[in-house]
mmCIF file of C-alpha atoms in Angstrom:
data_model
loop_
_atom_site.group_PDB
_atom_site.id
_atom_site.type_symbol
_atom_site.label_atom_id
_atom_site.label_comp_id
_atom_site.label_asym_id
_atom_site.label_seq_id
_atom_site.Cartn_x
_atom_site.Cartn_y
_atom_site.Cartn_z
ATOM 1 C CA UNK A 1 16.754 2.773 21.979
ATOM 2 C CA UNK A 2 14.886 -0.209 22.646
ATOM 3 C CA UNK A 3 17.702 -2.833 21.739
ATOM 4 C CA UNK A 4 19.418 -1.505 24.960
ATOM 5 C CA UNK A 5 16.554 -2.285 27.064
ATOM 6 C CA UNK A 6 17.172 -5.345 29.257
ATOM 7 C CA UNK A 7 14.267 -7.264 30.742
ATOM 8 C CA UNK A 8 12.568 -7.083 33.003
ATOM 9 C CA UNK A 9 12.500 -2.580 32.814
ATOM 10 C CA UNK A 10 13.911 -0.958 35.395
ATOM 11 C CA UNK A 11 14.380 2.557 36.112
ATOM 12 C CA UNK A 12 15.646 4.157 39.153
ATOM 13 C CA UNK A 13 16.484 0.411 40.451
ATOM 14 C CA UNK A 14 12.699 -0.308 40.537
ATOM 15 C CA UNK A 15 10.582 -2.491 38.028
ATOM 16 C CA UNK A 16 8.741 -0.306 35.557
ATOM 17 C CA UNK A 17 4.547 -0.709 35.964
ATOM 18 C CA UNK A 18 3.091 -0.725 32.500
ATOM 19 C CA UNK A 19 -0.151 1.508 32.823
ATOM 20 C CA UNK A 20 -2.347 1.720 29.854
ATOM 21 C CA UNK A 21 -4.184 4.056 28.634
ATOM 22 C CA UNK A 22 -8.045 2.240 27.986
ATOM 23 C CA UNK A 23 -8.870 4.647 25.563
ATOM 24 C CA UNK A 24 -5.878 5.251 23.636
ATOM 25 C CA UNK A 25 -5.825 1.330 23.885
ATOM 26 C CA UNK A 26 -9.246 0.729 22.160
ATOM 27 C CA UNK A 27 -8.390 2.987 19.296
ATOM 28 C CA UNK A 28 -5.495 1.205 18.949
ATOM 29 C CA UNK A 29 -7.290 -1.843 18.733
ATOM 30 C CA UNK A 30 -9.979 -0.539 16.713
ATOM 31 C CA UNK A 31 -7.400 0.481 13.937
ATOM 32 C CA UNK A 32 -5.713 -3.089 14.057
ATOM 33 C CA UNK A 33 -8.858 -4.810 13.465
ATOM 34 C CA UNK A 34 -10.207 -2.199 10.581
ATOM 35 C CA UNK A 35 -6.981 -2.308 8.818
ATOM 36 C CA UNK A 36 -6.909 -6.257 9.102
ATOM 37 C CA UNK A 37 -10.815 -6.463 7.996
ATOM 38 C CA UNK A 38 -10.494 -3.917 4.964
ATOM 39 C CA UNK A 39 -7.658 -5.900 3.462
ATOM 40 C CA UNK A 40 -9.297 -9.188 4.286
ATOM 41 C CA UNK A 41 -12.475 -8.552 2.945
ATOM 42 C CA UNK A 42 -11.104 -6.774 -0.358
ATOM 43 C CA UNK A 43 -8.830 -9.534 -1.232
ATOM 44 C CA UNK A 44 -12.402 -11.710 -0.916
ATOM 45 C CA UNK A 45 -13.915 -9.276 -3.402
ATOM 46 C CA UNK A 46 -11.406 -9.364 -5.969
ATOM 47 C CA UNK A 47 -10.719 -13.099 -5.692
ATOM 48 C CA UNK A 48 -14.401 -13.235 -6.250
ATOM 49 C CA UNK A 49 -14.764 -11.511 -8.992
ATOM 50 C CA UNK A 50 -11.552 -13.074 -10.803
ATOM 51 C CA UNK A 51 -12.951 -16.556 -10.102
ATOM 52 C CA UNK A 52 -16.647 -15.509 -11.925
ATOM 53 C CA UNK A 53 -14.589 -14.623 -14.428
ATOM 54 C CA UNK A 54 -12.842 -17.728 -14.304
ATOM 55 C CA UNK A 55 -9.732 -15.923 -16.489
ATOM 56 C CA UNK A 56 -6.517 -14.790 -14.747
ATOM 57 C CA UNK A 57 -6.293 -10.686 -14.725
ATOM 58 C CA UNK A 58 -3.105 -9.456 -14.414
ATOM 59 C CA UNK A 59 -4.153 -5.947 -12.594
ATOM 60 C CA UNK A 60 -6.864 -7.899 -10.042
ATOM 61 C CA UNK A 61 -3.970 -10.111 -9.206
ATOM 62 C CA UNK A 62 -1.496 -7.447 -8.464
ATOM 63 C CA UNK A 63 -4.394 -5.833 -6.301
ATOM 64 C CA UNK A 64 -4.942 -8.715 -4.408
ATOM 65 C CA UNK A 65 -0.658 -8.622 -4.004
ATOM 66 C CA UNK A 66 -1.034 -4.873 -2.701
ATOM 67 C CA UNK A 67 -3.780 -5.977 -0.267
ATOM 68 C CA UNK A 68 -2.159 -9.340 0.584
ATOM 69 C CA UNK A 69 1.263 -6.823 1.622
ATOM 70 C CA UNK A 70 -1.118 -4.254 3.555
ATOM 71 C CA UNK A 71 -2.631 -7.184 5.377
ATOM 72 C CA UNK A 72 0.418 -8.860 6.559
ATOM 73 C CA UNK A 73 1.953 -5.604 7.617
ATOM 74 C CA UNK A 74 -1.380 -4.698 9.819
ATOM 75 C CA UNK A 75 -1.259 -8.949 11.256
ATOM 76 C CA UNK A 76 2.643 -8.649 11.904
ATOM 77 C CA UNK A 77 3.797 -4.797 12.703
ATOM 78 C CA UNK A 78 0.615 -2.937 13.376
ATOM 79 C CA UNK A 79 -0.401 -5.627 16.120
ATOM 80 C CA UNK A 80 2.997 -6.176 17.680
ATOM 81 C CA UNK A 81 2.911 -2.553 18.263
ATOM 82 C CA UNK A 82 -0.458 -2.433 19.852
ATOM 83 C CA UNK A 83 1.041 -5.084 22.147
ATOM 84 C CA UNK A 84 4.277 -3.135 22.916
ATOM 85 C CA UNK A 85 1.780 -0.175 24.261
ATOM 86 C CA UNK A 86 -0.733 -2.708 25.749
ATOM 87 C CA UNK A 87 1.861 -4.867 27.531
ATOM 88 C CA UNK A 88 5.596 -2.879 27.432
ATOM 89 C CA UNK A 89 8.451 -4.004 25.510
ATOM 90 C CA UNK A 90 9.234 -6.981 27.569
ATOM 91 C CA UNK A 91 5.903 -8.791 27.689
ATOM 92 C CA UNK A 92 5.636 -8.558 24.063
ATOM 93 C CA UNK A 93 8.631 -10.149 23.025
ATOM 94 C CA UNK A 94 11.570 -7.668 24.359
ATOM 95 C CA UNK A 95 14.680 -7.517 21.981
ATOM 96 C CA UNK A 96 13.431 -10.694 19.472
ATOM 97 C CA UNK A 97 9.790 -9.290 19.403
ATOM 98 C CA UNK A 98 11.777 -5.769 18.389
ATOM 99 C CA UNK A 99 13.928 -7.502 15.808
ATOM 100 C CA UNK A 100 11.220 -9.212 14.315
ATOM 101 C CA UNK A 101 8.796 -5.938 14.121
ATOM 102 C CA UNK A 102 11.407 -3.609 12.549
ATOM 103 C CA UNK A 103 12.300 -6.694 10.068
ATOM 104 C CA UNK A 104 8.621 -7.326 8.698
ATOM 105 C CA UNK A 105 7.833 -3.546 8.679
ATOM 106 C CA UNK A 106 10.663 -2.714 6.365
ATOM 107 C CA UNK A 107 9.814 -5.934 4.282
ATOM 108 C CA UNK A 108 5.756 -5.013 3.756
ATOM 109 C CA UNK A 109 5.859 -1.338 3.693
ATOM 110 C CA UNK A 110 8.963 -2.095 0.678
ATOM 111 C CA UNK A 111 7.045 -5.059 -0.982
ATOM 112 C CA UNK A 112 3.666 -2.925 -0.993
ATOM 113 C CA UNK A 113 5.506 -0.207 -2.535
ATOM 114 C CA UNK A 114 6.828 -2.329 -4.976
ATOM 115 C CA UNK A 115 3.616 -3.650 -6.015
ATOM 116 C CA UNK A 116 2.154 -0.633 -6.545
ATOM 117 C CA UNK A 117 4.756 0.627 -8.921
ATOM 118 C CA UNK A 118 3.989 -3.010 -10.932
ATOM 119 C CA UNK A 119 0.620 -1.733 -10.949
ATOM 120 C CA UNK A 120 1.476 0.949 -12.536
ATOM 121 C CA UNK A 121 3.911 -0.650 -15.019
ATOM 122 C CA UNK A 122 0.928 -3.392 -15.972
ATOM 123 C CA UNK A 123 -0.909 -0.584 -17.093
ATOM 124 C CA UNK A 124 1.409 1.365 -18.716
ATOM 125 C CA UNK A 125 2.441 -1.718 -20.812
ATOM 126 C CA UNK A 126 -0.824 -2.805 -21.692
ATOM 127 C CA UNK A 127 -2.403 1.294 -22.920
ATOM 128 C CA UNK A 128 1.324 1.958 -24.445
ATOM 129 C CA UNK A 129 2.183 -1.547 -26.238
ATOM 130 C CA UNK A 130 -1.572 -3.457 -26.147
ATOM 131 C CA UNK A 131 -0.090 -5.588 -29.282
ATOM 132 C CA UNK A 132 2.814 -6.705 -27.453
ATOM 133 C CA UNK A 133 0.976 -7.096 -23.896
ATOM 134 C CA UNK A 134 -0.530 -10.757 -23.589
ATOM 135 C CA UNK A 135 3.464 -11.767 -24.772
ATOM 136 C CA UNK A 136 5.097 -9.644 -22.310
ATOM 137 C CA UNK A 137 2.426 -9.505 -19.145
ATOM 138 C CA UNK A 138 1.544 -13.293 -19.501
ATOM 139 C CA UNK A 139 0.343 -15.070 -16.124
ATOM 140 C CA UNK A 140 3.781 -16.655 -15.527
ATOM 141 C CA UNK A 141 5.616 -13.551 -15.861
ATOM 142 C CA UNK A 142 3.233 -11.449 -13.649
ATOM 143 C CA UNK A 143 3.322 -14.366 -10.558
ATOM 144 C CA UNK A 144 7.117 -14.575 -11.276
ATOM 145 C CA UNK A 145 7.213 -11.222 -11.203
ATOM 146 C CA UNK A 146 5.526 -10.848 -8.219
ATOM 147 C CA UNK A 147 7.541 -13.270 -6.675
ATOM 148 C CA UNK A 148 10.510 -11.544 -7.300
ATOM 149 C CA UNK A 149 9.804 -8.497 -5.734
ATOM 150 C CA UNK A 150 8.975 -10.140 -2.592
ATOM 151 C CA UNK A 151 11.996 -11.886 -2.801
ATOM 152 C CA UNK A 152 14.013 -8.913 -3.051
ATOM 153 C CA UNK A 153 12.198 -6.738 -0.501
ATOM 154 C CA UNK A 154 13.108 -9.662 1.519
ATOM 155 C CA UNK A 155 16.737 -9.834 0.503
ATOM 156 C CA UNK A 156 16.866 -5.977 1.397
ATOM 157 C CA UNK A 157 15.373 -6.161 4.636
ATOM 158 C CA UNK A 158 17.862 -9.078 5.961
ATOM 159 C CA UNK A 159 20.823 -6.569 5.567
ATOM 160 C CA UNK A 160 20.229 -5.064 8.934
ATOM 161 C CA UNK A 161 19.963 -8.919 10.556
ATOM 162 C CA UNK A 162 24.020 -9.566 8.784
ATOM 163 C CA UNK A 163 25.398 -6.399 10.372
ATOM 164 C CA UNK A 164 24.579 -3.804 7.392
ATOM 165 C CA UNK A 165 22.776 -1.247 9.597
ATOM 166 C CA UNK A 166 20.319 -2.905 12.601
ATOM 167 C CA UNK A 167 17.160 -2.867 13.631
ATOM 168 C CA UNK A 168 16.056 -1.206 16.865
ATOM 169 C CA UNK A 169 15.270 2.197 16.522
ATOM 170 C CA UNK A 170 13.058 3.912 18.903
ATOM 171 C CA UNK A 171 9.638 2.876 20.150
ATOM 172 C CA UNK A 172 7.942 1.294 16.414
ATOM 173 C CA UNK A 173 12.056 -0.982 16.122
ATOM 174 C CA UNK A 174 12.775 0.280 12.434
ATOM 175 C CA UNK A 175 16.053 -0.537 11.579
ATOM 176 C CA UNK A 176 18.589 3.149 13.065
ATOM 177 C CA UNK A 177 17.661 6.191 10.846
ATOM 178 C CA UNK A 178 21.073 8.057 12.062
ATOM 179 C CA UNK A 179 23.461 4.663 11.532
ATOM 180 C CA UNK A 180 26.501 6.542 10.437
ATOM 181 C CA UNK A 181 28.616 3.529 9.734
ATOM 182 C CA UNK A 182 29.436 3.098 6.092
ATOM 183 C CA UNK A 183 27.176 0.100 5.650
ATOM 184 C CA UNK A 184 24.536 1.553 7.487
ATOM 185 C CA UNK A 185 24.357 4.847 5.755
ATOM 186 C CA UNK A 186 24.075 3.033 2.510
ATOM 187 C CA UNK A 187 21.141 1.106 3.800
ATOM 188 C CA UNK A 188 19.403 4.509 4.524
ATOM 189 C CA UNK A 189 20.101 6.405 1.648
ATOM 190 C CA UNK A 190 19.580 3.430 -1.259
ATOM 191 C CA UNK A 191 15.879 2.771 1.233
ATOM 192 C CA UNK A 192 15.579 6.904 0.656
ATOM 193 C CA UNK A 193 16.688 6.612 -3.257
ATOM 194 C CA UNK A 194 13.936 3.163 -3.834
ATOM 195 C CA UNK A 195 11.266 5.036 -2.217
ATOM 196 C CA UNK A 196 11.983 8.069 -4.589
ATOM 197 C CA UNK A 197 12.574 5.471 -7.579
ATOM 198 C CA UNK A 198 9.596 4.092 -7.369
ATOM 199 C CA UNK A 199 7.602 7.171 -7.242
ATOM 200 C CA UNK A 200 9.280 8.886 -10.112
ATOM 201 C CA UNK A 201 7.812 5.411 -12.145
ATOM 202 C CA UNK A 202 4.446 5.311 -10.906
ATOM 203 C CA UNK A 203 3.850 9.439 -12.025
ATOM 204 C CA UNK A 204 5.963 8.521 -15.147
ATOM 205 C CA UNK A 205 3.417 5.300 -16.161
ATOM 206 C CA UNK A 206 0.324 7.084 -14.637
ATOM 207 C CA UNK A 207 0.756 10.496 -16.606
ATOM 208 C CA UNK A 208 2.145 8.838 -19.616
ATOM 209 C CA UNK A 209 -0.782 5.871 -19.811
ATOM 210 C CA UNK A 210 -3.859 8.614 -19.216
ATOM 211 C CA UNK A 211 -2.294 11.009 -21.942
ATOM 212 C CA UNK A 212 -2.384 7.761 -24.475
ATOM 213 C CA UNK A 213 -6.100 6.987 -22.786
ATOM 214 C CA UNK A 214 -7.063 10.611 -23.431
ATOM 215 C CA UNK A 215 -5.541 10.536 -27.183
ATOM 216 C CA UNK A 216 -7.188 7.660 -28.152
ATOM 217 C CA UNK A 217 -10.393 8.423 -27.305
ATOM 218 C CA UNK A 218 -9.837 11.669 -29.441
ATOM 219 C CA UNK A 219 -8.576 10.191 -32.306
ATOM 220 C CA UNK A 220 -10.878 6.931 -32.164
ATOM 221 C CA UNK A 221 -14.057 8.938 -30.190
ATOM 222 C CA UNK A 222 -16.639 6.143 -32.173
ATOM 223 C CA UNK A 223 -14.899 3.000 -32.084
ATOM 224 C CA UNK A 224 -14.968 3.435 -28.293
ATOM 225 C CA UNK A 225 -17.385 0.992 -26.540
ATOM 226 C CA UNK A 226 -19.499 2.144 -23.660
ATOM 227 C CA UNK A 227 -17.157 -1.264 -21.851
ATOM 228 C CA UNK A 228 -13.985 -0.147 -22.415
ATOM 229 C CA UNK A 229 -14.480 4.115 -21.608
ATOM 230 C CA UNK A 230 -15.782 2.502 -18.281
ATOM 231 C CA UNK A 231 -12.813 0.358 -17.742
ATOM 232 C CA UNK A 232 -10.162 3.088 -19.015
ATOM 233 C CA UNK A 233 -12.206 5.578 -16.054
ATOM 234 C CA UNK A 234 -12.113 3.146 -13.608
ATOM 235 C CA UNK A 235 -8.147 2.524 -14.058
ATOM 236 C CA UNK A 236 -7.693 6.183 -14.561
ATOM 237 C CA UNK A 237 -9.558 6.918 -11.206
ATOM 238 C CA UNK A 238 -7.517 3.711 -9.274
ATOM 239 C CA UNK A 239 -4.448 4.252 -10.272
ATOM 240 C CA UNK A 240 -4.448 8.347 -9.815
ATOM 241 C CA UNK A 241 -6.235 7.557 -5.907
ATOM 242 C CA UNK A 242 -3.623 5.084 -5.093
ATOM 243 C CA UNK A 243 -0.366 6.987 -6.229
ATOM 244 C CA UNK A 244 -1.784 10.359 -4.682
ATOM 245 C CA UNK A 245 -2.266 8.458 -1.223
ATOM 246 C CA UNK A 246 1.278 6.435 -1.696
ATOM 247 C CA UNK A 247 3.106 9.703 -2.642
ATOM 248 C CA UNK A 248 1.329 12.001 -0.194
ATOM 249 C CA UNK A 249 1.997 9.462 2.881
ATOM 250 C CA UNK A 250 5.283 7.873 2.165
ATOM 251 C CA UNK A 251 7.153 10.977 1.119
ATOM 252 C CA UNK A 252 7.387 12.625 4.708
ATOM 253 C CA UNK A 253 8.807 8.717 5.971
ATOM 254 C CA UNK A 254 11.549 9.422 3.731
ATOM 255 C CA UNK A 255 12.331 12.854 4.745
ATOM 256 C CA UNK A 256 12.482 11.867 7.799
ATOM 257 C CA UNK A 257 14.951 8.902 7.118
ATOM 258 C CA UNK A 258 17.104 11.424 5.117
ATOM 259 C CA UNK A 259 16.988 14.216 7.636
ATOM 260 C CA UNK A 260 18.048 11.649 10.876
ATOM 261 C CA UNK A 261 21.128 10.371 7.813
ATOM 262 C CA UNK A 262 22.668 13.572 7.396
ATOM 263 C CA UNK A 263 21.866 14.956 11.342
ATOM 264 C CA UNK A 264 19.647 17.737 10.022
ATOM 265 C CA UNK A 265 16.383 19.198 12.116
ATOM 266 C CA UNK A 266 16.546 16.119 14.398
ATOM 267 C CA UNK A 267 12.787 15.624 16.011
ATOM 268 C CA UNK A 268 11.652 12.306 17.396
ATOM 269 C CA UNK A 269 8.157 13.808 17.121
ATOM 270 C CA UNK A 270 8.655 14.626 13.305
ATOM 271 C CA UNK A 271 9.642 11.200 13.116
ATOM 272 C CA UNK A 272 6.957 9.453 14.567
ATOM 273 C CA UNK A 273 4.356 11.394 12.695
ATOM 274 C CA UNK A 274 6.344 10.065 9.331
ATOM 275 C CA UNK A 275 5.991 6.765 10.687
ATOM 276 C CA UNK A 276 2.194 7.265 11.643
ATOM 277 C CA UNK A 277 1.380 8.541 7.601
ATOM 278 C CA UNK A 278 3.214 5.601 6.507
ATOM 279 C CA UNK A 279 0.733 3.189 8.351
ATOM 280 C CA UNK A 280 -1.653 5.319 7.295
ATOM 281 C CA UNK A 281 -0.854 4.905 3.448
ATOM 282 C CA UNK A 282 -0.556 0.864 4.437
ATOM 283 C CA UNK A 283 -4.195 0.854 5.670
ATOM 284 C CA UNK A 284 -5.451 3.175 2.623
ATOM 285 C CA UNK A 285 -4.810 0.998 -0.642
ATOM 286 C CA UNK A 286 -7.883 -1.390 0.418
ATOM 287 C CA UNK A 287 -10.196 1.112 1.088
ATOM 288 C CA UNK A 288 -9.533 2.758 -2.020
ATOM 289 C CA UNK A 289 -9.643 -0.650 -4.031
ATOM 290 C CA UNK A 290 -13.057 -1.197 -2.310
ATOM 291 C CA UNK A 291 -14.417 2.264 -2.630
ATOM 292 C CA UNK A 292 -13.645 2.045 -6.714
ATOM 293 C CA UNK A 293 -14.624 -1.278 -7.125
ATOM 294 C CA UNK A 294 -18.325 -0.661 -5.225
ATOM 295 C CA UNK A 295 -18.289 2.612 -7.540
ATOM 296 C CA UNK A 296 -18.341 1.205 -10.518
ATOM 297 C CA UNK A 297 -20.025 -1.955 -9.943
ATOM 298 C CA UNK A 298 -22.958 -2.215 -12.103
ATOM 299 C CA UNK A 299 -25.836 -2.600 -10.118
ATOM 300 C CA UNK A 300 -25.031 0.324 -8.070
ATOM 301 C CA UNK A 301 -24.588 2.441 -11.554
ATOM 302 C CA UNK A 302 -27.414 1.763 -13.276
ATOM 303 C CA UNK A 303 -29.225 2.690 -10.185
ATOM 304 C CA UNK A 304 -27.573 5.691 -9.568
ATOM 305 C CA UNK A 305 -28.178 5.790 -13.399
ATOM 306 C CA UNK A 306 -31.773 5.699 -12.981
ATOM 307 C CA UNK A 307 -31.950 7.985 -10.248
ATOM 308 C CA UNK A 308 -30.629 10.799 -12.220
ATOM 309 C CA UNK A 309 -32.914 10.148 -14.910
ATOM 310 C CA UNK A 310 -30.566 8.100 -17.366
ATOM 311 C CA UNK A 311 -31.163 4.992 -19.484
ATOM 312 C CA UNK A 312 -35.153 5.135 -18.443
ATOM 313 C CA UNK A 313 -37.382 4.132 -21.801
ATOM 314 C CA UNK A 314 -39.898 7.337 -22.500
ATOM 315 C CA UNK A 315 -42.895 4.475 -21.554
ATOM 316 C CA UNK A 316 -41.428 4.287 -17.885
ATOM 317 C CA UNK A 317 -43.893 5.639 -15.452
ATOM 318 C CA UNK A 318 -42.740 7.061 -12.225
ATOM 319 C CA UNK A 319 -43.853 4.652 -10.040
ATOM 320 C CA UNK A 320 -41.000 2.683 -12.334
ATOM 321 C CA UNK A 321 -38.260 5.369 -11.237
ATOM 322 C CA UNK A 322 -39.454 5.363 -7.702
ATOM 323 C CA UNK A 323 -39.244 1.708 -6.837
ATOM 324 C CA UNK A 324 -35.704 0.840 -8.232
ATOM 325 C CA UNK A 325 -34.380 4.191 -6.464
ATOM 326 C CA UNK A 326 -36.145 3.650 -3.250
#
């Protein structure tokens, strides 16, 4: 384990020469600067688009949280990996660099979580109880709500620094998986039981919110504007891409952290492919925020719109048609 690696690394009484790999090196590089970009630059777009607005939303500000988490866990864990395999785990900060790694990737990959389950709760809230939402979601509560979470993902992820498990495990410094101590199996299995938690809400407020969208447009099919079936799509369609990705990639990470608990089907292999879906799902919720919000934008729809042969007056020539879809 690296916390029992003394600097500088020896083995066989000889100093240990760091040889990189170039290639494996510059897609490891590559990926740090995509993941870092893709958050960056959709935090820009929603901040953007809140600010033309000039009028706080509640679910664009707990997108820009999700982003903001993905972001900082790319800047702080992602890249002090890519130095641990560019430079060796002494060069890039030996046992402090690996305390400081396995700290802020428990704290982001538990604080993104988080915010996308108050994602889902937002929503839920606002399709379930719309007369009671701008008195319960009001911009105070939502930032102090946000606040909060982060405040307890980081209360959660300082147990490990006062003794209740450690951090240190294997090559990516997560806190020990197979801690068998009784404060450091509790750490494991309550991480295990949030993770599960928080999926078991998300599928509760997605399922429950699109059954209410889906009943309401039968009961009410006229008094629904062409604004607000194209805002209920667009949440249906963000909300159902981001829990699909979060479940799909987090749920093998906590497998794994229950399997190493209870010593069953041990595989360092196994576990570094949990921990490689897990960065995975990290990097995904931008791209997916992005890819919706360029979707529906509409400039882009009306074109595609028009290119289909929608929403063009019968006195439109096709010379008309030809130039806006060119």
């Amino acid at each position: 384990m690296p916390t029992n690696i003394t600097c500088p690394e020896m083995k066989n009484g000889k100093p240990v020469v760091h040889v990189v790999n170039y290639t494996h090196a510059s897609t490891a590089l590559l990926f740090l600067f995509w993941i870092s970009i893709s958050s960056l630059f959709a935090i820009f777009w929603i901040s953007r688009t809140m600010f033309k607005q000039k009028q706080f939303s509640q679910p664009r500000f707990l997108a820009i949280a999700v982003c903001s988490c993905d972001f900082l866990y790319a800047a702080l864990c992602v890249s002090m990996q890519t130095a641990n395999y560019f430079l060796g785990y002494c060069d890039s900060g030996g046992y402090h660099g690996c305390i400081f790694r396995g700290f802020s990737q428990t704290l982001f990959m538990m604080a993104s979580r988080l915010m996308v389950m108050l994602m889902a709760v937002d929503r839920f809230i606002a399709l379930r109880f719309p007369f009671k939402y701008q008195y319960l979601m009001t911009k105070e509560r939502v930032i102090g709500a946000v606040a909060g979470l982060v405040f307890y993902a980081m209360l959660i992820s300082c147990l490990p620094l006062m003794g209740v498990n450690s951090y240190g495990f294997q090559s990516w410094c997560d806190f020990h998986w197979n801690d068998r101590t009784i404060g450091g199996r509790f750490f494991v299995l309550y991480f295990v039981f949030e993770g599960f938690s928080c999926m078991i809400i998300i599928l509760f407020c997605n399922i429950s919110t699109i059954y209410e969208l889906l009943s309401m447009k039968r009961v009410h099919p006229v008094d629904r504007s062409a604004k607000t079936d194209k805002e209920n799509i667009k949440f249906i369609v963000t909300m159902t891409a981001i829990s699909v990705v979060y479940i799909t990639f987090s749920t093998p990470l906590l497998i794994r952290l229950f399997c190493n608990q209870l010593g069953i089907n041990i595989s360092k292999q196994k576990d570094f492919v949990g921990i490689r879906l897990n960065i995975v799902n990290n990097m995904m919720n931008a791209h997916l925020l992005l890819f919706i919000q360029i979707l529906f934008h509409p400039k882009l729809r009306e074109k595609l719109n028009c290119c289909a042969g929608k929403g063009i007056k019968e006195d439109s020539t096709v010379s008309t048609i030809d130039t806006l879809c060119a």
